mmCIF file of C-alpha atoms in Angstrom:
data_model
loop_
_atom_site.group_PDB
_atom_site.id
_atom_site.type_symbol
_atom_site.label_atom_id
_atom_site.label_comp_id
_atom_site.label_asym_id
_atom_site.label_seq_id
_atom_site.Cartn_x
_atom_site.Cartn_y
_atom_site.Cartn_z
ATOM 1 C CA UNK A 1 0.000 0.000 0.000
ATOM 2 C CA UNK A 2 1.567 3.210 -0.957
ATOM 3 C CA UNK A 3 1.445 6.340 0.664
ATOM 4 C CA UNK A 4 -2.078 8.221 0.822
ATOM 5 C CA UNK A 5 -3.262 11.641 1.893
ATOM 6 C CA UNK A 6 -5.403 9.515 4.900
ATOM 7 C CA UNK A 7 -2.038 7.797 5.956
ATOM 8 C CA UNK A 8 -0.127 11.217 5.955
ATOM 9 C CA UNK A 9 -3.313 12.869 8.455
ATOM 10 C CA UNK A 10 -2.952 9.647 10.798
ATOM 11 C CA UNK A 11 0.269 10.901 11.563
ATOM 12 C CA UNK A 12 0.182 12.142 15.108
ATOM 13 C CA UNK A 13 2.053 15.773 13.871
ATOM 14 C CA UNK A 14 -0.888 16.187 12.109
ATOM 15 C CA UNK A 15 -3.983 15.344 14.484
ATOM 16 C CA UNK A 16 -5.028 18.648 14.587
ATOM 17 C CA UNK A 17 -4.836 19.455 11.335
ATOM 18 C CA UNK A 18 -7.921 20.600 9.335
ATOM 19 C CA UNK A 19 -9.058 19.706 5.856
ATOM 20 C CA UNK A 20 -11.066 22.678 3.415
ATOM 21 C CA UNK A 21 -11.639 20.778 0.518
ATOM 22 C CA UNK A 22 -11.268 17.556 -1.206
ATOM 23 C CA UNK A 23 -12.354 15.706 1.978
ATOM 24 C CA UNK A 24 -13.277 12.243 -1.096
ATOM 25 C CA UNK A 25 -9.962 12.579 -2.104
ATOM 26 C CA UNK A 26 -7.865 11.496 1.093
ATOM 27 C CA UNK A 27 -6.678 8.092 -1.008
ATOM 28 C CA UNK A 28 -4.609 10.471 -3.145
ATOM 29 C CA UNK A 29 -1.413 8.389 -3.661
ATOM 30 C CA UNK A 30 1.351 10.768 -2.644
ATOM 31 C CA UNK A 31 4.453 10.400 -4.644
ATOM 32 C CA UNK A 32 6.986 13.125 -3.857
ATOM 33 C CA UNK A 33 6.794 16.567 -1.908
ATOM 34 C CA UNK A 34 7.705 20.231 -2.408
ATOM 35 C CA UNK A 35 7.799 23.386 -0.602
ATOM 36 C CA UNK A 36 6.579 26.452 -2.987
ATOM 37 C CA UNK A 37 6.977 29.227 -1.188
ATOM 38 C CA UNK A 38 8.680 31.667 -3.451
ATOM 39 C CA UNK A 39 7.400 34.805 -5.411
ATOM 40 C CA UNK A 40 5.443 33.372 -8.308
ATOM 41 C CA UNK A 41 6.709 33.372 -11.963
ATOM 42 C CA UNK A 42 4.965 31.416 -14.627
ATOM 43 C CA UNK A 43 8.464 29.577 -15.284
ATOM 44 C CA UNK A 44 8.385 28.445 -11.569
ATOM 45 C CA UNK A 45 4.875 26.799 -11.759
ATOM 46 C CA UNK A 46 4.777 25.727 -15.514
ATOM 47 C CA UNK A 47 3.392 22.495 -15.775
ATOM 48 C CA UNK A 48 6.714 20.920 -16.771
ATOM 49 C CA UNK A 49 8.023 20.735 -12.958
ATOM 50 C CA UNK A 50 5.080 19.569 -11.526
ATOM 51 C CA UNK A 51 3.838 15.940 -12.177
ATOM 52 C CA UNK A 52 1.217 13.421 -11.106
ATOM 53 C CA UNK A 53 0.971 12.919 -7.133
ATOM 54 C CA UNK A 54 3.046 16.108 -6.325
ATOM 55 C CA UNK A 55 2.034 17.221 -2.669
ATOM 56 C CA UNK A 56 2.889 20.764 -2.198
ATOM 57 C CA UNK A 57 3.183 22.976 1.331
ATOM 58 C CA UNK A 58 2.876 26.449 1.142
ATOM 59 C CA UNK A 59 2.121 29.345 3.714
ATOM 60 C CA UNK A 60 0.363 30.945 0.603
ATOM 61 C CA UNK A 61 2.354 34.580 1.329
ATOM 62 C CA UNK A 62 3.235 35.392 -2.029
ATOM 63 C CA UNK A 63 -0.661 35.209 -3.151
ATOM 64 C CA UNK A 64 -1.239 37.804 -0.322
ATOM 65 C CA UNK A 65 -1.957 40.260 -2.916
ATOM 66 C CA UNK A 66 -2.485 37.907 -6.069
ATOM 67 C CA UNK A 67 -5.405 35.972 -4.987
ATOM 68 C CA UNK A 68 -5.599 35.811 -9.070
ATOM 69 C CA UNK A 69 -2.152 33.640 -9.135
ATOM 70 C CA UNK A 70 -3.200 31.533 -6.428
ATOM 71 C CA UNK A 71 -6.267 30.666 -8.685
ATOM 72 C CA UNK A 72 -3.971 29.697 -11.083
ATOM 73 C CA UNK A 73 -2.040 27.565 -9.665
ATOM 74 C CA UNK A 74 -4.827 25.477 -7.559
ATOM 75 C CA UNK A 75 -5.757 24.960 -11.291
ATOM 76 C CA UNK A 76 -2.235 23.791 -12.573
ATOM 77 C CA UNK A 77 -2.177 21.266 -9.486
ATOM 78 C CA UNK A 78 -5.937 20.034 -10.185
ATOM 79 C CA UNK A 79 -4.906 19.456 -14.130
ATOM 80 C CA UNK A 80 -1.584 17.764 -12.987
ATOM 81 C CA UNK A 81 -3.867 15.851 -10.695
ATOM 82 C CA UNK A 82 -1.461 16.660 -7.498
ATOM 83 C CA UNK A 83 -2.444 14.954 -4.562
ATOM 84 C CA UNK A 84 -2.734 17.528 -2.126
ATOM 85 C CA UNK A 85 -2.061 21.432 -0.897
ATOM 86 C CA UNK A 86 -1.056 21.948 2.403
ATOM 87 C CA UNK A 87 -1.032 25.181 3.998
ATOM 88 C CA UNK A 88 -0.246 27.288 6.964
ATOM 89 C CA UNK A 89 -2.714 29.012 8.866
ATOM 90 C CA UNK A 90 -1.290 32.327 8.070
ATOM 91 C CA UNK A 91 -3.220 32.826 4.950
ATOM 92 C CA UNK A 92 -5.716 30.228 5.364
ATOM 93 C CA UNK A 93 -8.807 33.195 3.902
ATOM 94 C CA UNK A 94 -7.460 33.152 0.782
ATOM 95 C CA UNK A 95 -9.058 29.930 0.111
ATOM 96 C CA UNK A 96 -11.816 31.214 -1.283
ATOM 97 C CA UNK A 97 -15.359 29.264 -1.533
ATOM 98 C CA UNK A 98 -15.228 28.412 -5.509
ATOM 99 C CA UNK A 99 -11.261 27.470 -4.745
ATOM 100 C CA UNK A 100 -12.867 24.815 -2.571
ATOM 101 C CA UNK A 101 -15.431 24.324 -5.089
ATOM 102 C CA UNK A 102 -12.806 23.694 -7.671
ATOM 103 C CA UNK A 103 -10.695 21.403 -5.457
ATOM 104 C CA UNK A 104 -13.834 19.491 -4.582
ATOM 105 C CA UNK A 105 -14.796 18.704 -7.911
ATOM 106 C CA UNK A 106 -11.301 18.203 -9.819
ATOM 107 C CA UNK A 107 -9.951 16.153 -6.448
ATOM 108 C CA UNK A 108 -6.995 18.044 -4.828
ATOM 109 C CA UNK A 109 -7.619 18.785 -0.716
ATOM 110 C CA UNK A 110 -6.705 21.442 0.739
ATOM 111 C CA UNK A 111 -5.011 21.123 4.355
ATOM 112 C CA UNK A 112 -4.552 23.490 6.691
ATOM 113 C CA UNK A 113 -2.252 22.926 9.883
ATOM 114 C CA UNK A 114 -0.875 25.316 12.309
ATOM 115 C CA UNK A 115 1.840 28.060 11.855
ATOM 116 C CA UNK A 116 3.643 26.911 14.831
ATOM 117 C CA UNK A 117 4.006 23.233 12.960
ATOM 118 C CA UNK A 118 7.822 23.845 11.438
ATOM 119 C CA UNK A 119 7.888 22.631 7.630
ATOM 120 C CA UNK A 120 11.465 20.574 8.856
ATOM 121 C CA UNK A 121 8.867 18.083 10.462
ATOM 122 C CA UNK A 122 5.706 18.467 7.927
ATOM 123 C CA UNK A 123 8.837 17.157 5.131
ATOM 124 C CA UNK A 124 10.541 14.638 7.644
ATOM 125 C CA UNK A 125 7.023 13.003 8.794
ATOM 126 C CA UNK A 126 5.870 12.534 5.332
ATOM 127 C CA UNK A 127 9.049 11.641 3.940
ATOM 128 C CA UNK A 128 9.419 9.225 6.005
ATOM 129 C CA UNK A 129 6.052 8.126 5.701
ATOM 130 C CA UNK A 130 6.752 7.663 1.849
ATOM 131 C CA UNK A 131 9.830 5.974 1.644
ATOM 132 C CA UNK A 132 8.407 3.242 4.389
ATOM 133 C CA UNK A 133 5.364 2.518 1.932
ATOM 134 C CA UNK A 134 7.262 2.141 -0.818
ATOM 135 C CA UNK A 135 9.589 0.134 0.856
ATOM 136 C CA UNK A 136 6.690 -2.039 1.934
ATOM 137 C CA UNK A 137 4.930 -2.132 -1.286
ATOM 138 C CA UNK A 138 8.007 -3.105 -3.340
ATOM 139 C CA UNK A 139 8.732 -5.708 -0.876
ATOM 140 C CA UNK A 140 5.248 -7.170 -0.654
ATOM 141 C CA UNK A 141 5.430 -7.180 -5.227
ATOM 142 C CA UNK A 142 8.292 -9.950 -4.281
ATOM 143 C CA UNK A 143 6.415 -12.108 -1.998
ATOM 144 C CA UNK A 144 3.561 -11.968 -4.480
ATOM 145 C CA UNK A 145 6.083 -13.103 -6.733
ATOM 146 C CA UNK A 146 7.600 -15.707 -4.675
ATOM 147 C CA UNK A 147 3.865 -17.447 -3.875
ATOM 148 C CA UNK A 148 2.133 -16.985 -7.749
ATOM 149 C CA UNK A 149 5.029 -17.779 -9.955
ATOM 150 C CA UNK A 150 6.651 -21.129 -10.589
ATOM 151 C CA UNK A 151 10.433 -20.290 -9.756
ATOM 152 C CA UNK A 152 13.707 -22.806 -9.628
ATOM 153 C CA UNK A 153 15.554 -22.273 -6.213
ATOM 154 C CA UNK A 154 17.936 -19.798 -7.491
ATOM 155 C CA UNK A 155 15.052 -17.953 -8.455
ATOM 156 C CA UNK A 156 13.890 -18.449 -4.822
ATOM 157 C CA UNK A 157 16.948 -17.446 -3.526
ATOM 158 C CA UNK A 158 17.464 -14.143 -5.677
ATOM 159 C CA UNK A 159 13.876 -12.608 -4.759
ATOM 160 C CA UNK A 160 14.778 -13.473 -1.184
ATOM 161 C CA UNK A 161 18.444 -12.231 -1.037
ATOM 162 C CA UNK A 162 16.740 -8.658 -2.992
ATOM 163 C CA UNK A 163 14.124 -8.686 0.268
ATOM 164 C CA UNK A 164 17.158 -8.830 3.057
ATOM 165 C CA UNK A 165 20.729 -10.551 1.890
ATOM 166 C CA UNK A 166 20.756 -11.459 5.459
ATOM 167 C CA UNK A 167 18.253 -14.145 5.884
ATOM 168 C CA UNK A 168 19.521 -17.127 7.836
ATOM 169 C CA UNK A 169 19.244 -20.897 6.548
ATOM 170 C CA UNK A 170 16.271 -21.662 8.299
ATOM 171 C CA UNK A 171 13.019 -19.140 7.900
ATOM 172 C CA UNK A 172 9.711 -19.149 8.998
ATOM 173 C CA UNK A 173 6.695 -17.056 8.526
ATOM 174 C CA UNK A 174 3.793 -14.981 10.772
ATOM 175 C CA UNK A 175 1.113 -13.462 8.983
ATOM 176 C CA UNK A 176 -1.142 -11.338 10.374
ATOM 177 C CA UNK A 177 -4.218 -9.734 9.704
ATOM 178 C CA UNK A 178 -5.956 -6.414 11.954
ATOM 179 C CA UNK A 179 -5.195 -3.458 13.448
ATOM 180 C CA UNK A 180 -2.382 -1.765 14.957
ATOM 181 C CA UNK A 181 -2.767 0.298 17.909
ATOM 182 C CA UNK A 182 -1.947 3.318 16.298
ATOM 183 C CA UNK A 183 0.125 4.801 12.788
ATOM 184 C CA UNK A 184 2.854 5.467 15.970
ATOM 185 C CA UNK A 185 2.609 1.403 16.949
ATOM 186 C CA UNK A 186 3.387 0.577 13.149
ATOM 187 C CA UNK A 187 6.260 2.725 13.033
ATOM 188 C CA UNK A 188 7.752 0.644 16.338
ATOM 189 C CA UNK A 189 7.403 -2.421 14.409
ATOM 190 C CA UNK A 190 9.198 -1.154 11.348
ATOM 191 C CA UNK A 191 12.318 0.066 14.063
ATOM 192 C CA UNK A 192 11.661 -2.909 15.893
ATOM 193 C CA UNK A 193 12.763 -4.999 12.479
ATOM 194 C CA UNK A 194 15.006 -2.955 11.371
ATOM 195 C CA UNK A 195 17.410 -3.648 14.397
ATOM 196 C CA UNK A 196 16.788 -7.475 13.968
ATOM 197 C CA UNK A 197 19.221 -7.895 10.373
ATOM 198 C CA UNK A 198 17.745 -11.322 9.561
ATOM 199 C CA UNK A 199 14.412 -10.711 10.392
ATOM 200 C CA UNK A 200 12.307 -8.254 8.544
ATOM 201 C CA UNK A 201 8.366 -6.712 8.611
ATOM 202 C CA UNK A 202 6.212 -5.937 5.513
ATOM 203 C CA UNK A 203 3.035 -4.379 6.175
ATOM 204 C CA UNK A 204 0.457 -4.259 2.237
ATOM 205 C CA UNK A 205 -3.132 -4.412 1.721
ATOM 206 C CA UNK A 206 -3.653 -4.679 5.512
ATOM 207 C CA UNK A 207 -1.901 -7.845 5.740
ATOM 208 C CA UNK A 208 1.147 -7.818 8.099
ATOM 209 C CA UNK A 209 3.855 -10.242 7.117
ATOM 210 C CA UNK A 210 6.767 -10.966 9.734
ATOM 211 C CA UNK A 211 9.489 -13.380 8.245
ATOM 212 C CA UNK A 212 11.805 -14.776 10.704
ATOM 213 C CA UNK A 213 15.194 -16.355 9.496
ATOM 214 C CA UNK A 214 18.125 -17.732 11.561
ATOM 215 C CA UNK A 215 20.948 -20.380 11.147
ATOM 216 C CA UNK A 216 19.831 -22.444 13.558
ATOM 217 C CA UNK A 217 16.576 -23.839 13.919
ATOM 218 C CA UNK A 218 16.500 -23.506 18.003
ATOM 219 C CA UNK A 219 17.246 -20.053 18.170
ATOM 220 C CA UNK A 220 14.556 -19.225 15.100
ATOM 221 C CA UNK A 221 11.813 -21.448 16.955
ATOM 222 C CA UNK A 222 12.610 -19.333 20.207
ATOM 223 C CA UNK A 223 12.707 -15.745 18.356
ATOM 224 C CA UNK A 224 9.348 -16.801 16.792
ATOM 225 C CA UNK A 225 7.499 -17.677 19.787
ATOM 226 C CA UNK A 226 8.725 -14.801 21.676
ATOM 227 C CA UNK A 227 7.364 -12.345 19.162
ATOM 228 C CA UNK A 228 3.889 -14.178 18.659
ATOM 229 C CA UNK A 229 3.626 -13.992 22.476
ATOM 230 C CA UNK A 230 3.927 -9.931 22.360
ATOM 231 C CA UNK A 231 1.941 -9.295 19.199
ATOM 232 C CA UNK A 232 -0.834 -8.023 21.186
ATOM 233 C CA UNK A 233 1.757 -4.888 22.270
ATOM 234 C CA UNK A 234 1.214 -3.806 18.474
ATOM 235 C CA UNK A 235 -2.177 -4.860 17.677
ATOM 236 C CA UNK A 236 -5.731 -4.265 19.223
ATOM 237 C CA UNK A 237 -7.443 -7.120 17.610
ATOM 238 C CA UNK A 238 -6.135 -9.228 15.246
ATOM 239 C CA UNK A 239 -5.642 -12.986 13.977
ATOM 240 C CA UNK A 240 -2.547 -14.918 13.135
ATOM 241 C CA UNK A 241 -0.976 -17.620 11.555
ATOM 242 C CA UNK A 242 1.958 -18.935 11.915
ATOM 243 C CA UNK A 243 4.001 -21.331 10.145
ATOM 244 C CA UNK A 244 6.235 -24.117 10.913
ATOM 245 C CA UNK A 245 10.419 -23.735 10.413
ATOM 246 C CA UNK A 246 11.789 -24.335 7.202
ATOM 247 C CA UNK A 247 15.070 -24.178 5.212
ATOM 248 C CA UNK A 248 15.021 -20.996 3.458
ATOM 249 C CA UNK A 249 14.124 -21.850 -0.213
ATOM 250 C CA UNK A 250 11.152 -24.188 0.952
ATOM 251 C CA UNK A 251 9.554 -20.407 1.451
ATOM 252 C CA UNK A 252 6.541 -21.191 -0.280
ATOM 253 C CA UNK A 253 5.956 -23.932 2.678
ATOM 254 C CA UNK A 254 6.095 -20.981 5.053
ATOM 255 C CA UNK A 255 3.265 -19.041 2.987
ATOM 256 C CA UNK A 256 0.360 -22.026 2.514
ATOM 257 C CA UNK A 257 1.300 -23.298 6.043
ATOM 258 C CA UNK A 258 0.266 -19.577 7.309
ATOM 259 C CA UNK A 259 -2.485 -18.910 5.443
ATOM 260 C CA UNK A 260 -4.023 -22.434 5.921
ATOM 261 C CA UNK A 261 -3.077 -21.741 10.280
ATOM 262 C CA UNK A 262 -4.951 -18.119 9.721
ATOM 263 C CA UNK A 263 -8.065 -19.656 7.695
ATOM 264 C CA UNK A 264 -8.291 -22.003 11.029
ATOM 265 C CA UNK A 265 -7.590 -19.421 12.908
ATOM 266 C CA UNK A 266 -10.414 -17.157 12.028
ATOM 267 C CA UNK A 267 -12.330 -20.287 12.057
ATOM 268 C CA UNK A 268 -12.262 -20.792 15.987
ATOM 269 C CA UNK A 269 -12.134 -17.188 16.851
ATOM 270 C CA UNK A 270 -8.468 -17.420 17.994
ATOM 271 C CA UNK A 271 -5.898 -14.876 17.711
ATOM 272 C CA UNK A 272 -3.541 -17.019 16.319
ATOM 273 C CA UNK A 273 -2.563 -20.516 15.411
ATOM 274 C CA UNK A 274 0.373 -22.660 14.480
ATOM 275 C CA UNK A 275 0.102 -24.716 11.864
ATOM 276 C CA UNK A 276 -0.173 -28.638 12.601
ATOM 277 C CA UNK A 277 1.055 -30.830 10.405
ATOM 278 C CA UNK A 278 -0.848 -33.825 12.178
ATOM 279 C CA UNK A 279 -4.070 -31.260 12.294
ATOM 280 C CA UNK A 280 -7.521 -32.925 11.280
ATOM 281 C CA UNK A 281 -9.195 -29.276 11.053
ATOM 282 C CA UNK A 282 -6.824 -28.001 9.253
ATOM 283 C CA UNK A 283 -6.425 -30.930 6.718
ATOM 284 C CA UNK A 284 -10.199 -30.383 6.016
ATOM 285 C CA UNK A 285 -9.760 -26.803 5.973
ATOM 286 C CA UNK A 286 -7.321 -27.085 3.175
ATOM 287 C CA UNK A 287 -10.213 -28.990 1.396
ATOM 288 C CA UNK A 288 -12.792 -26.967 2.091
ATOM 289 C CA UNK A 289 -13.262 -25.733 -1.422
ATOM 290 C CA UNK A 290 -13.568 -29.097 -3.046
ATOM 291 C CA UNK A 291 -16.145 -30.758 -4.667
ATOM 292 C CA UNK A 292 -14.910 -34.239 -3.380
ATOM 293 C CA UNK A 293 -15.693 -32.168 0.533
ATOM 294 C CA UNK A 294 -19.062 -31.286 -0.462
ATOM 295 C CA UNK A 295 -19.896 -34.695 -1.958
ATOM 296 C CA UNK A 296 -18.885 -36.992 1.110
ATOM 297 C CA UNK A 297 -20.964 -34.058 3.725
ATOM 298 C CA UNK A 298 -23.631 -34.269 1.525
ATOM 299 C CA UNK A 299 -24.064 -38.126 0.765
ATOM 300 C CA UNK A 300 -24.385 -38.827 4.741
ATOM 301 C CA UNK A 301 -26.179 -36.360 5.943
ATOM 302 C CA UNK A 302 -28.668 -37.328 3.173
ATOM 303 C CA UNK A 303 -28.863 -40.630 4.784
ATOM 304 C CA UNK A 304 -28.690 -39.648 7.985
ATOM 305 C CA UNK A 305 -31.719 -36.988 7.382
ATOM 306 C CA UNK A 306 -33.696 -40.030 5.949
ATOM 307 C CA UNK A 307 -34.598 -41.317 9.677
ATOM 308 C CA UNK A 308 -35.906 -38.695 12.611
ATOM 309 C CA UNK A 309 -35.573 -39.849 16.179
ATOM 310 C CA UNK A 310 -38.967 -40.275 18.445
ATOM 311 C CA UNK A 311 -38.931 -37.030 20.098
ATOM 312 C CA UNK A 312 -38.466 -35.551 16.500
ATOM 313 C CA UNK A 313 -35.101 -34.455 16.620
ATOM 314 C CA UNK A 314 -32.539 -35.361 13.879
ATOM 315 C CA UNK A 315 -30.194 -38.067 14.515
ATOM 316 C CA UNK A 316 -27.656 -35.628 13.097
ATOM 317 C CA UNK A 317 -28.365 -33.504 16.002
ATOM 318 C CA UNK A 318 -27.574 -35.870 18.391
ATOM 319 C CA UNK A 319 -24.439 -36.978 16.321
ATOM 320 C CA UNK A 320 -23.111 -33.686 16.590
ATOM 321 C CA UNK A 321 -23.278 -33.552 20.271
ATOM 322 C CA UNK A 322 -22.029 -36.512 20.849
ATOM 323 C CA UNK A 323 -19.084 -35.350 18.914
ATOM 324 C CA UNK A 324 -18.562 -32.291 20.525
ATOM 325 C CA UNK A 325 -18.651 -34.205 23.885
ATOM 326 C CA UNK A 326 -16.162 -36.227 23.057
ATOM 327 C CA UNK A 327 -17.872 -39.160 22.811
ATOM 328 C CA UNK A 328 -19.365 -39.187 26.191
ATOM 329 C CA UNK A 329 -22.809 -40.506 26.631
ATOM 330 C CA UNK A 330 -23.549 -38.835 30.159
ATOM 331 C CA UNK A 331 -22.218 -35.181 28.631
ATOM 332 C CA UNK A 332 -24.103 -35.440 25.629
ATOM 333 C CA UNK A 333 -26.986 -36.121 27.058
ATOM 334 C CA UNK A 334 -27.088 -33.573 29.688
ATOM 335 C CA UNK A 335 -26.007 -30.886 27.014
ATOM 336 C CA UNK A 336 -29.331 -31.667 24.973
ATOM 337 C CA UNK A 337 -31.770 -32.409 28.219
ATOM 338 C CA UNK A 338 -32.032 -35.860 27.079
ATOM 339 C CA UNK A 339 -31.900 -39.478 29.123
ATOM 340 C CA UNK A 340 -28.535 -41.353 28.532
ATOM 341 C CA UNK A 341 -30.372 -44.452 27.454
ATOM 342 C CA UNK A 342 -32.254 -41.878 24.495
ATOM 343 C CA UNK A 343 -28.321 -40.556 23.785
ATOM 344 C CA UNK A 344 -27.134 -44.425 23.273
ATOM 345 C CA UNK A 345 -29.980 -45.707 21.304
ATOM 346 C CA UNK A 346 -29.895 -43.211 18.437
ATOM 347 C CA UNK A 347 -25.889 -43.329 18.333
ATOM 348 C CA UNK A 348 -26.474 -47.203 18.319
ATOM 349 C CA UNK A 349 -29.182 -46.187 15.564
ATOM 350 C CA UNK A 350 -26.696 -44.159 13.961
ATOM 351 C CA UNK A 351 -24.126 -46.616 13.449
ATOM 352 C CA UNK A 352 -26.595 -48.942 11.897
ATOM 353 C CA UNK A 353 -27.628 -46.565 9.280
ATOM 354 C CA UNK A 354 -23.866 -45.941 8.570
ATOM 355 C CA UNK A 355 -23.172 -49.824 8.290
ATOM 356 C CA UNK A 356 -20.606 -49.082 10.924
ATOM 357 C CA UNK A 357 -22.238 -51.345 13.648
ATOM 358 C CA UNK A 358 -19.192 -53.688 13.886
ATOM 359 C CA UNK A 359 -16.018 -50.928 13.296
ATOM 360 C CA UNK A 360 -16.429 -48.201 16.085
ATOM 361 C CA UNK A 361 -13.194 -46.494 15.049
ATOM 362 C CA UNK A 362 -14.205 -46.242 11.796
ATOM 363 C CA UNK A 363 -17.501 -44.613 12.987
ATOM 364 C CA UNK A 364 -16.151 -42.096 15.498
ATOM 365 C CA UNK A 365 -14.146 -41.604 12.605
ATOM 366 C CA UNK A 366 -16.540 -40.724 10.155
ATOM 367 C CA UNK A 367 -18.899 -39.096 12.648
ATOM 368 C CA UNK A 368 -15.741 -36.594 13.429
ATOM 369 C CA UNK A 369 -15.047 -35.722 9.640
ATOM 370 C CA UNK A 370 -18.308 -34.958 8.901
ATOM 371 C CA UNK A 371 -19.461 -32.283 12.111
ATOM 372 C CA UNK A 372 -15.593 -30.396 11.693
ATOM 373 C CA UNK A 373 -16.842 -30.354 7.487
ATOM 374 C CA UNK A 374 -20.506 -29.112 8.519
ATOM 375 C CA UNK A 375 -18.886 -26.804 10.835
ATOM 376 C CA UNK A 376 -16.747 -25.467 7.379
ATOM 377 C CA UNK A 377 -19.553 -25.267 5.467
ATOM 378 C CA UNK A 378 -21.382 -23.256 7.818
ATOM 379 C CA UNK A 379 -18.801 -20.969 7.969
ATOM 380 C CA UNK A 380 -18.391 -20.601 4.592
#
């Protein structure tokens, strides 16, 4: 995600810091910034030297007495579609109401922040600000990259070494998807990574990715579990997954193993979860999309549905409890306000209709598969 307008008013410098026009244009992709400040010549604001998501700060005093030049250049920075003015409260009145007419309807806001606000930290703040989106955005083009595109390991190992030359043999992945505390909170992470060399932090499309690398596998798994354990510092809500340790160019393991452990994390309503290799949820989960899922749900539940129990409750029903008990009798019949003896007799019924009557570890089995596969498609 590159830099916006929004992003740049986030910013704690500029919290008080008032907008006069353009307010629908605050996703304005800024792409460099410049002071213009001095007397105005038509050489010095000739269309030439200005380009395409140019922000400009200005304390408007040389169009103290040429409200006519001001006019004209709000019009060169709507027709170079600039991404935004910002301005000192000095001269703030010479923003006329059709100049906010203008700048409402050809997209170009108008900010206004206080006089007292040096332009040092209005440059540093969004300079900064720029560079670190770009830096994010570029980085997150190469991860896109490094899951879409069929690559040979020297590929692999180019794309990564571009990313951070200093990746360790072993890596591992934690993606992350919510909120951060505040635009202040993301800026800790990115100088939290940037004193960790083999580690790094890229933050597109509201997806956090934190890729862990080390040369030995102890000191990564440590590292890892350390950080997962303080991600609630950065982020007010959030869910994770988080992949298991491998050598570096088996990278695409890291990305399917943490977006399969995020799926099932979302899933339960957990903040995070690791992925398991030996995982029947998440097995299923990675199959939740196939036909072959729908088609084994669908064929016994059909012939489950056929029967109803005497109280006129579904056998499915009580399979389901009885599942999520654990395959206790005495639970699953206190959870549905039932007699044990009722709870036995339709599981015994159950196992009959199923043809399962003389394999019980087939049928807990097959009972298990199919409530965790309802429990997808119900989801879904």
């Amino acid at each position: 995600m590159l830099c916006t307008i929004q992003m740049i008013l986030e910013q704690p410098l500029f919290e008080k810091a008032v907008v006069l026009a353009g307010k629908s244009f605050l996703s304005n992709i800024v792409n460099r910034l410049s002071v213009f400040d001095c007397p105005v010549k038509d050489s010095i604001i000739d269309k030439n030297i200005i380009e395409r998501g140019d922000l400009f700060l200005s304390g408007l005093d040389q169009f103290a007495e040429n409200p006519y030049a001001l006019a004209k250049f709000i019009g060169i920075l709507t027709d170079m579609r600039c991404s935004a003015l910002i301005i000192t409260d000095e001269n703030a009145s010479l923003i006329t109401s059709d100049i906010v007419t203008q700048c409402d309807r050809y997209g170009l806001p108008i900010i206004m922040v206080d006089r007292n606000i040096s332009y040092a930290s209005i440059m540093d703040t969004i300079n900064k600000l720029t560079v670190q989106k770009y830096y994010h955005a570029l980085n997150a083009s190469k991860l896109t990259t490094l899951r879409t595109v069929r690559l040979s390991n020297t590929e692999k190992m180019r794309i990564l070494d571009s990313i951070n030359p200093k990746f360790g043999d072993f890596i591992c992945l934690i993606t992350v998807q919510g909120a951060v505390h505040s635009p202040m909170t993301e800026n800790d992470l990115s100088v939290f990574f940037m004193k960790r060399p083999k580690d790094i932090y890229i933050h597109h499309d509201h997806v956090h990715y934190f890729i862990f690398s080390d040369d030995k596998e102890h000191d990564l798994q440590k590292s890892r579990d350390t950080f997962c354990k303080s991600l609630g510092q950065y982020f007010s809500s959030y869910t994770s997954g988080i992949s298991l340790i491998h050598f570096k160019m088996d990278i695409n393991l890291c990305f399917s193993e943490s977006d399969l452990a995020m799926d099932t994390a979302h899933f339960l309503h957990q903040n995070q979860v690791v992925y398991d290799v030996n995982s029947l949820l998440q097995l299923l989960m990675k199959l939740k999309d196939t036909d072959e899922l729908y088609r084994y749900h669908d064929s016994l539940l059909a012939t489950i549905n056929t029967y109803k129990s005497e109280n006129d409750t579904t056998l499915f029903d009580t399979l389901r409890q009885y599942v999520r008990c654990k395959g206790s009798y005495h639970a699953a019949a206190e959870a549905m306000g039932q007699h044990e003896t009722t709870i036995r007799y339709r599981i015994n019924r159950l196992r009959q209709i199923l043809n399962l009557e003389d394999d019980i570890v087939q049928f807990h089995t097959c009972i298990t598969v199919l409530v965790i596969i309802d429990q997808i498609m119900q989801k879904n």
